[in-house]
CSV table of C-alpha atoms in Angstrom, one decimal:
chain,number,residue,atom,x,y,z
Z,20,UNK,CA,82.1,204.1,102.5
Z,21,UNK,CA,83.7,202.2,105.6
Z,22,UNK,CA,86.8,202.0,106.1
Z,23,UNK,CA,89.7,200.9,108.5
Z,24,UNK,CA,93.0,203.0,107.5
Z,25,UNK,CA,96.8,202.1,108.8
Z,26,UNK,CA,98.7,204.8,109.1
Z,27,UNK,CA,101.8,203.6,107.0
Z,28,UNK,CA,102.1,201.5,103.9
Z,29,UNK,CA,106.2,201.0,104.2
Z,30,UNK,CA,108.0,201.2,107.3
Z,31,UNK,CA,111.9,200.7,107.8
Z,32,UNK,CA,113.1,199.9,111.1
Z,33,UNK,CA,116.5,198.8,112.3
Z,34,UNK,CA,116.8,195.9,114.8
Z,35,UNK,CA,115.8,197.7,118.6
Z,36,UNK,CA,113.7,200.9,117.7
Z,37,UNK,CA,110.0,200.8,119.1
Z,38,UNK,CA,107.4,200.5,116.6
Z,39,UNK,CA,103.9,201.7,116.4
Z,40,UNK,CA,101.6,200.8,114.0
Z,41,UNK,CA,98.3,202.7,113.9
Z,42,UNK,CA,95.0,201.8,112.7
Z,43,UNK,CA,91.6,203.4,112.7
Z,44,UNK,CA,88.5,202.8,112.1
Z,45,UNK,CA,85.2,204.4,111.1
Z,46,UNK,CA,82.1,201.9,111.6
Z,47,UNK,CA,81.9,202.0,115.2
Z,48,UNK,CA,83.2,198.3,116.0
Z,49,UNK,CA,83.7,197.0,118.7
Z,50,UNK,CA,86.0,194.4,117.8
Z,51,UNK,CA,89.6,194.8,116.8
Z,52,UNK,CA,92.4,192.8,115.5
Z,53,UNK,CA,95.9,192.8,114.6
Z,54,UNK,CA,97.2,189.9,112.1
Z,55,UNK,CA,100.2,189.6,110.6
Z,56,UNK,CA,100.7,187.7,107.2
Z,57,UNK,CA,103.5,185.7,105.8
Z,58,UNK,CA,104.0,183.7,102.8
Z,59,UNK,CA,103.1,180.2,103.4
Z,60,UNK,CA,101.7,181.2,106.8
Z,61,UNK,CA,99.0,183.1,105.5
Z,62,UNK,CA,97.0,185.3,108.3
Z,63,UNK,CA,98.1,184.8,112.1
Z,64,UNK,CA,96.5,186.7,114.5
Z,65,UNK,CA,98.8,188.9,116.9
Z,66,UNK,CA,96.6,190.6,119.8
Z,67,UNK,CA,92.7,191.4,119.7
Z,68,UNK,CA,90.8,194.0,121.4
Z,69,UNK,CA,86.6,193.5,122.5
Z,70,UNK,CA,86.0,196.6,123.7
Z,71,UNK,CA,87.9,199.9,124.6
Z,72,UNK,CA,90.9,199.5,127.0
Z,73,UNK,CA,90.3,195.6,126.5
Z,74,UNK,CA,92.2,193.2,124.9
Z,75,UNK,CA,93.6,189.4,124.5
Z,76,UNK,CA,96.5,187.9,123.3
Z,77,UNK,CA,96.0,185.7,119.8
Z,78,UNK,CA,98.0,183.3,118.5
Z,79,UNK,CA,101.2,185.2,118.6
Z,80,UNK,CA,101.8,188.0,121.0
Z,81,UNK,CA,105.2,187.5,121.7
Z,82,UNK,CA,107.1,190.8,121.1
Z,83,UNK,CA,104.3,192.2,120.2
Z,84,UNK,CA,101.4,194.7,122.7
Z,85,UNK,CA,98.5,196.8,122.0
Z,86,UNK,CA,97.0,199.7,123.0
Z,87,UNK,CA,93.2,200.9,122.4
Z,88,UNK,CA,92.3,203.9,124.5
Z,89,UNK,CA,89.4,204.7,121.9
Z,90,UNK,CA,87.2,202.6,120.1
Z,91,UNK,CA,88.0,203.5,116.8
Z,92,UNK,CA,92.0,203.1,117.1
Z,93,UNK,CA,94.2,200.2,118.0
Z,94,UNK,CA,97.8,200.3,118.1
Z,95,UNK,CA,100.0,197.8,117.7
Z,96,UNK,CA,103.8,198.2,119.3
Z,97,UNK,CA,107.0,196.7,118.6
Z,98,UNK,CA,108.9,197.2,121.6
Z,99,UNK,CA,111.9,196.2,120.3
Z,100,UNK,CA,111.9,195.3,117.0
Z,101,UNK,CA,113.7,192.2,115.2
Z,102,UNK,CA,114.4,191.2,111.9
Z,103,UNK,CA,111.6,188.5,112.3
Z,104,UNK,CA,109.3,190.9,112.8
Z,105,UNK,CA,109.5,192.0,109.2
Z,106,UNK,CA,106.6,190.9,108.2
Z,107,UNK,CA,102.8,192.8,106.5
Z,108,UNK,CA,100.7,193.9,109.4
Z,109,UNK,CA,97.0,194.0,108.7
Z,110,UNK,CA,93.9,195.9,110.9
Z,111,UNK,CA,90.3,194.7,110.8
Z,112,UNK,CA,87.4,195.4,112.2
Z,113,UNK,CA,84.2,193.6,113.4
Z,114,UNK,CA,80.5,194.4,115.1
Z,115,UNK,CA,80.4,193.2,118.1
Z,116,UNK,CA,78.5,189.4,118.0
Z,117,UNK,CA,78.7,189.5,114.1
Z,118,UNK,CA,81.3,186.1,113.8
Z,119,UNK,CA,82.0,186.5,110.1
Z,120,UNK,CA,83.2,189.5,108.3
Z,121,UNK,CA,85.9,191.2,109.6
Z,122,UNK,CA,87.2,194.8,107.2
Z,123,UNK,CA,90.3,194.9,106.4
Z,124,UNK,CA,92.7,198.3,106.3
Z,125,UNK,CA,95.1,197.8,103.3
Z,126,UNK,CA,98.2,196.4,105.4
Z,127,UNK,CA,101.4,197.9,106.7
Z,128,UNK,CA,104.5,196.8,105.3
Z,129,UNK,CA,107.6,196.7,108.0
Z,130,UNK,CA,111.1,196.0,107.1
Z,131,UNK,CA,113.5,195.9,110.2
Z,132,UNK,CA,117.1,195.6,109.1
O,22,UNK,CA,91.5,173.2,117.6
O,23,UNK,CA,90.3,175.1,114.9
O,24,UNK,CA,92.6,174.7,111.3
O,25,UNK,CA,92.0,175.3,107.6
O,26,UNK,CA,93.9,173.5,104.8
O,27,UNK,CA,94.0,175.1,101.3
O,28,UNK,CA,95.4,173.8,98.1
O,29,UNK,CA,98.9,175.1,97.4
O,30,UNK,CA,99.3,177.6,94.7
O,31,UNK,CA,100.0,179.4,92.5
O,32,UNK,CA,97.1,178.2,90.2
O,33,UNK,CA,97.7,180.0,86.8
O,34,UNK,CA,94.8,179.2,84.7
O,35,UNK,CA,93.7,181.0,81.1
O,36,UNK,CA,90.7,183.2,80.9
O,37,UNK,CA,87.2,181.7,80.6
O,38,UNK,CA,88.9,178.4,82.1
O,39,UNK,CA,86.6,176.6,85.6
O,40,UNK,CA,88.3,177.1,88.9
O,41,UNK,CA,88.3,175.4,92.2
O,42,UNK,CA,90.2,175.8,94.8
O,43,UNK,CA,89.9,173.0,97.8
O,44,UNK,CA,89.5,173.6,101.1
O,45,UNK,CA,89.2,171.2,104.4
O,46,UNK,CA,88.7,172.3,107.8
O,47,UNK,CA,88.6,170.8,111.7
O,48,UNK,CA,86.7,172.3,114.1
O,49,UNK,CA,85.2,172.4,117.5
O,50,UNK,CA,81.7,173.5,118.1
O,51,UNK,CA,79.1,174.5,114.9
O,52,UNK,CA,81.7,176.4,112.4
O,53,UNK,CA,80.7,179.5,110.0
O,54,UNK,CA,82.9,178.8,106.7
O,55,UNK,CA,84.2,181.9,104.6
O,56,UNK,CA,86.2,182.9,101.9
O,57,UNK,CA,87.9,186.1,101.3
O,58,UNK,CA,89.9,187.5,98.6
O,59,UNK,CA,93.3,190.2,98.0
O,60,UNK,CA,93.7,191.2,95.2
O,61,UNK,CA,97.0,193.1,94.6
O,62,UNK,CA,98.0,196.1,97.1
O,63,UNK,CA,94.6,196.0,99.1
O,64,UNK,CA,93.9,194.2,102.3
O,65,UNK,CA,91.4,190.9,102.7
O,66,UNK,CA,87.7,191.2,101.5
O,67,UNK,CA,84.5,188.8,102.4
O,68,UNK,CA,83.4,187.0,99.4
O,69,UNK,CA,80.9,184.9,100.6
O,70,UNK,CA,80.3,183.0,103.2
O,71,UNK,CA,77.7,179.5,104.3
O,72,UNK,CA,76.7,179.6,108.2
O,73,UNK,CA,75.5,176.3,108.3
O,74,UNK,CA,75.7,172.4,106.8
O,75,UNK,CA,74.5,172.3,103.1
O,76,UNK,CA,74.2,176.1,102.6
O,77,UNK,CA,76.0,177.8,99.3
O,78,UNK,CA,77.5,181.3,99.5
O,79,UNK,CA,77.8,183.0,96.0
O,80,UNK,CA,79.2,186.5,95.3
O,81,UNK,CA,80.3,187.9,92.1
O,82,UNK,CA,80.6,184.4,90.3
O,83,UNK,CA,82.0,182.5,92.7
O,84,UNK,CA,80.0,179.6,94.5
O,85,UNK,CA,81.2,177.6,97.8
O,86,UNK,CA,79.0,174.8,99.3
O,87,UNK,CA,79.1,174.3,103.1
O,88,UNK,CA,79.9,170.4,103.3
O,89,UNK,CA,79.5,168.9,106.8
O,90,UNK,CA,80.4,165.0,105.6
O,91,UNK,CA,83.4,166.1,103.8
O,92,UNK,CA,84.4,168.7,105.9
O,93,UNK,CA,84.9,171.2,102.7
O,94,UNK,CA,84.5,174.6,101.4
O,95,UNK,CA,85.3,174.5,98.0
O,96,UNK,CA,85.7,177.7,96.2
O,97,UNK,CA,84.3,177.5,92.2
O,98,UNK,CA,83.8,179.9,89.2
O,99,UNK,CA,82.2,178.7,85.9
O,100,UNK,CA,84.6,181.5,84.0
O,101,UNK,CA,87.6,183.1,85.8
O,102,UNK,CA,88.6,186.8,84.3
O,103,UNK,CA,92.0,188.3,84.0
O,104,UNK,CA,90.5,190.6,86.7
O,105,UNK,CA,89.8,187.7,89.5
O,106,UNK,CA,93.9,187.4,89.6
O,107,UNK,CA,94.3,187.8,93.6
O,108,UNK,CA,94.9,185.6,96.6
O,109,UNK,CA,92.2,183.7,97.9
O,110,UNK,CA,91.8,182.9,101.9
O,111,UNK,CA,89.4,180.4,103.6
O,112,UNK,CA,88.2,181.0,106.5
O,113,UNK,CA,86.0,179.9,109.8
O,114,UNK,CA,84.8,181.0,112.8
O,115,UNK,CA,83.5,178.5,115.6
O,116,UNK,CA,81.9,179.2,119.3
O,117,UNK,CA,84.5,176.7,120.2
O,118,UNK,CA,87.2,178.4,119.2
O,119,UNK,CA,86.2,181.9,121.0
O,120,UNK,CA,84.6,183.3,117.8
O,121,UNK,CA,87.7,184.0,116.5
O,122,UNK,CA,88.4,183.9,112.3
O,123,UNK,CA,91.0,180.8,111.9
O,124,UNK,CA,92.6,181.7,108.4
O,125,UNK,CA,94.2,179.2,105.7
O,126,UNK,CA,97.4,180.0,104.1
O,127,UNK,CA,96.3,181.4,101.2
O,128,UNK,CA,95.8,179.9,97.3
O,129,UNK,CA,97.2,182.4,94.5
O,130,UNK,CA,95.2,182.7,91.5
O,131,UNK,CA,96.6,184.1,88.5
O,132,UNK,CA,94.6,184.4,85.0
O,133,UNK,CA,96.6,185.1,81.7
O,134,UNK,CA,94.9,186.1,78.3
């Protein structure tokens, strides 16, 4: 069964710690992504990685940077996290030149207060 | 650049009861349209999906029909169940927009007995 797993369901951070929110995956994609999802907003994407040791900035990177070393984890950091960053963060996955379906993990869930 | 508009929710309809739920897009270049679903506590899944004008996707129930002259992707099912309560997402991808999935904000649908 594939899968793409985030290492934490509920995080609580206060205003200024660093953040890092893992993800891995098990189907050997290439592609991975970082979203974040809001009510009303519905699914922005954050940062986005082609390839090992690549990545590009999405819709909203500010705040926000990635790091994939191997090709089956991408991490996303908080630097220094704020209060609008509370948000659920969700992983996916993608074959490389396969447009459509991305595989989602199950979302991570970060409070900063 | 790419967008998705999707009707506002939440639609609360009774079992057995016909659903759609209305979606427009814009695009640049030859879009793939999609729609993915969440239910409760779980990240996004594909549903279906039409990769060209005039083509229907169709999983599980649920039909969309690709329309070029309307722009649309409307999501139907014949019968909803108690058990298709989630949060519906439409969705495209387009070589003009790098290839990227350009979500809508999400339609809640919520079946009572």
């Amino acid at each position: 069964d594939v899968k793409v797993t985030q290492s934490s369901r509920y995080l609580v951070k206060r205003t200024g710690e660093k953040v890092f929110l893992e993800c891995v995956q098990d189907m050997d994609h290439e592609n991975m992504f970082w979203y974040r999802q809001d009510p009303g907003l519905g699914l922005r994407l954050i940062y986005f990685s082609y390839d090992v040791k690549m990545k590009e900035k999405g819709d909203i990177p500010e705040g926000y940077s990635v790091s994939r070393e191997k090709k089956e984890r991408f991490s996303l950091i908080l630097e220094s996290a704020s209060t609008n960053q509370t948000s659920m963060y969700l992983c996916a996955s993608r074959r490389q030149g396969e447009t459509g379906e991305l595989f989602f993990g199950e979302g991570s869930r970060l409070t900063v207060l | 650049g790419n967008s998705v508009t999707q009707m506002e929710g939440p639609v609360t309809l009774s079992e057995e009861a016909f659903l759609t739920i209305n979606c427009t897009y814009t695009a640049t270049g030859y879009p793939s349209l999609f729609w993915y679903v969440q239910y409760p506590g779980e990240g996004l899944q594909l549903l279906l999906k039409a990769t060209k004008a005039d083509d229907k996707g169709s999983n599980k129930g649920f039909e969309a029909t690709y329309r070029k002259e309307t722009t649309s992707f409307h999501l139907e099912k014949g019968s909803v169940q108690v058990s298709d309560s989630a949060v519906y997402f439409c969705a495209l991808t387009s070589t003009g927009g790098g290839n990227k999935l350009t979500f809508g904000t999400g339609t809640q649908l919520k079946v009572e007995l």
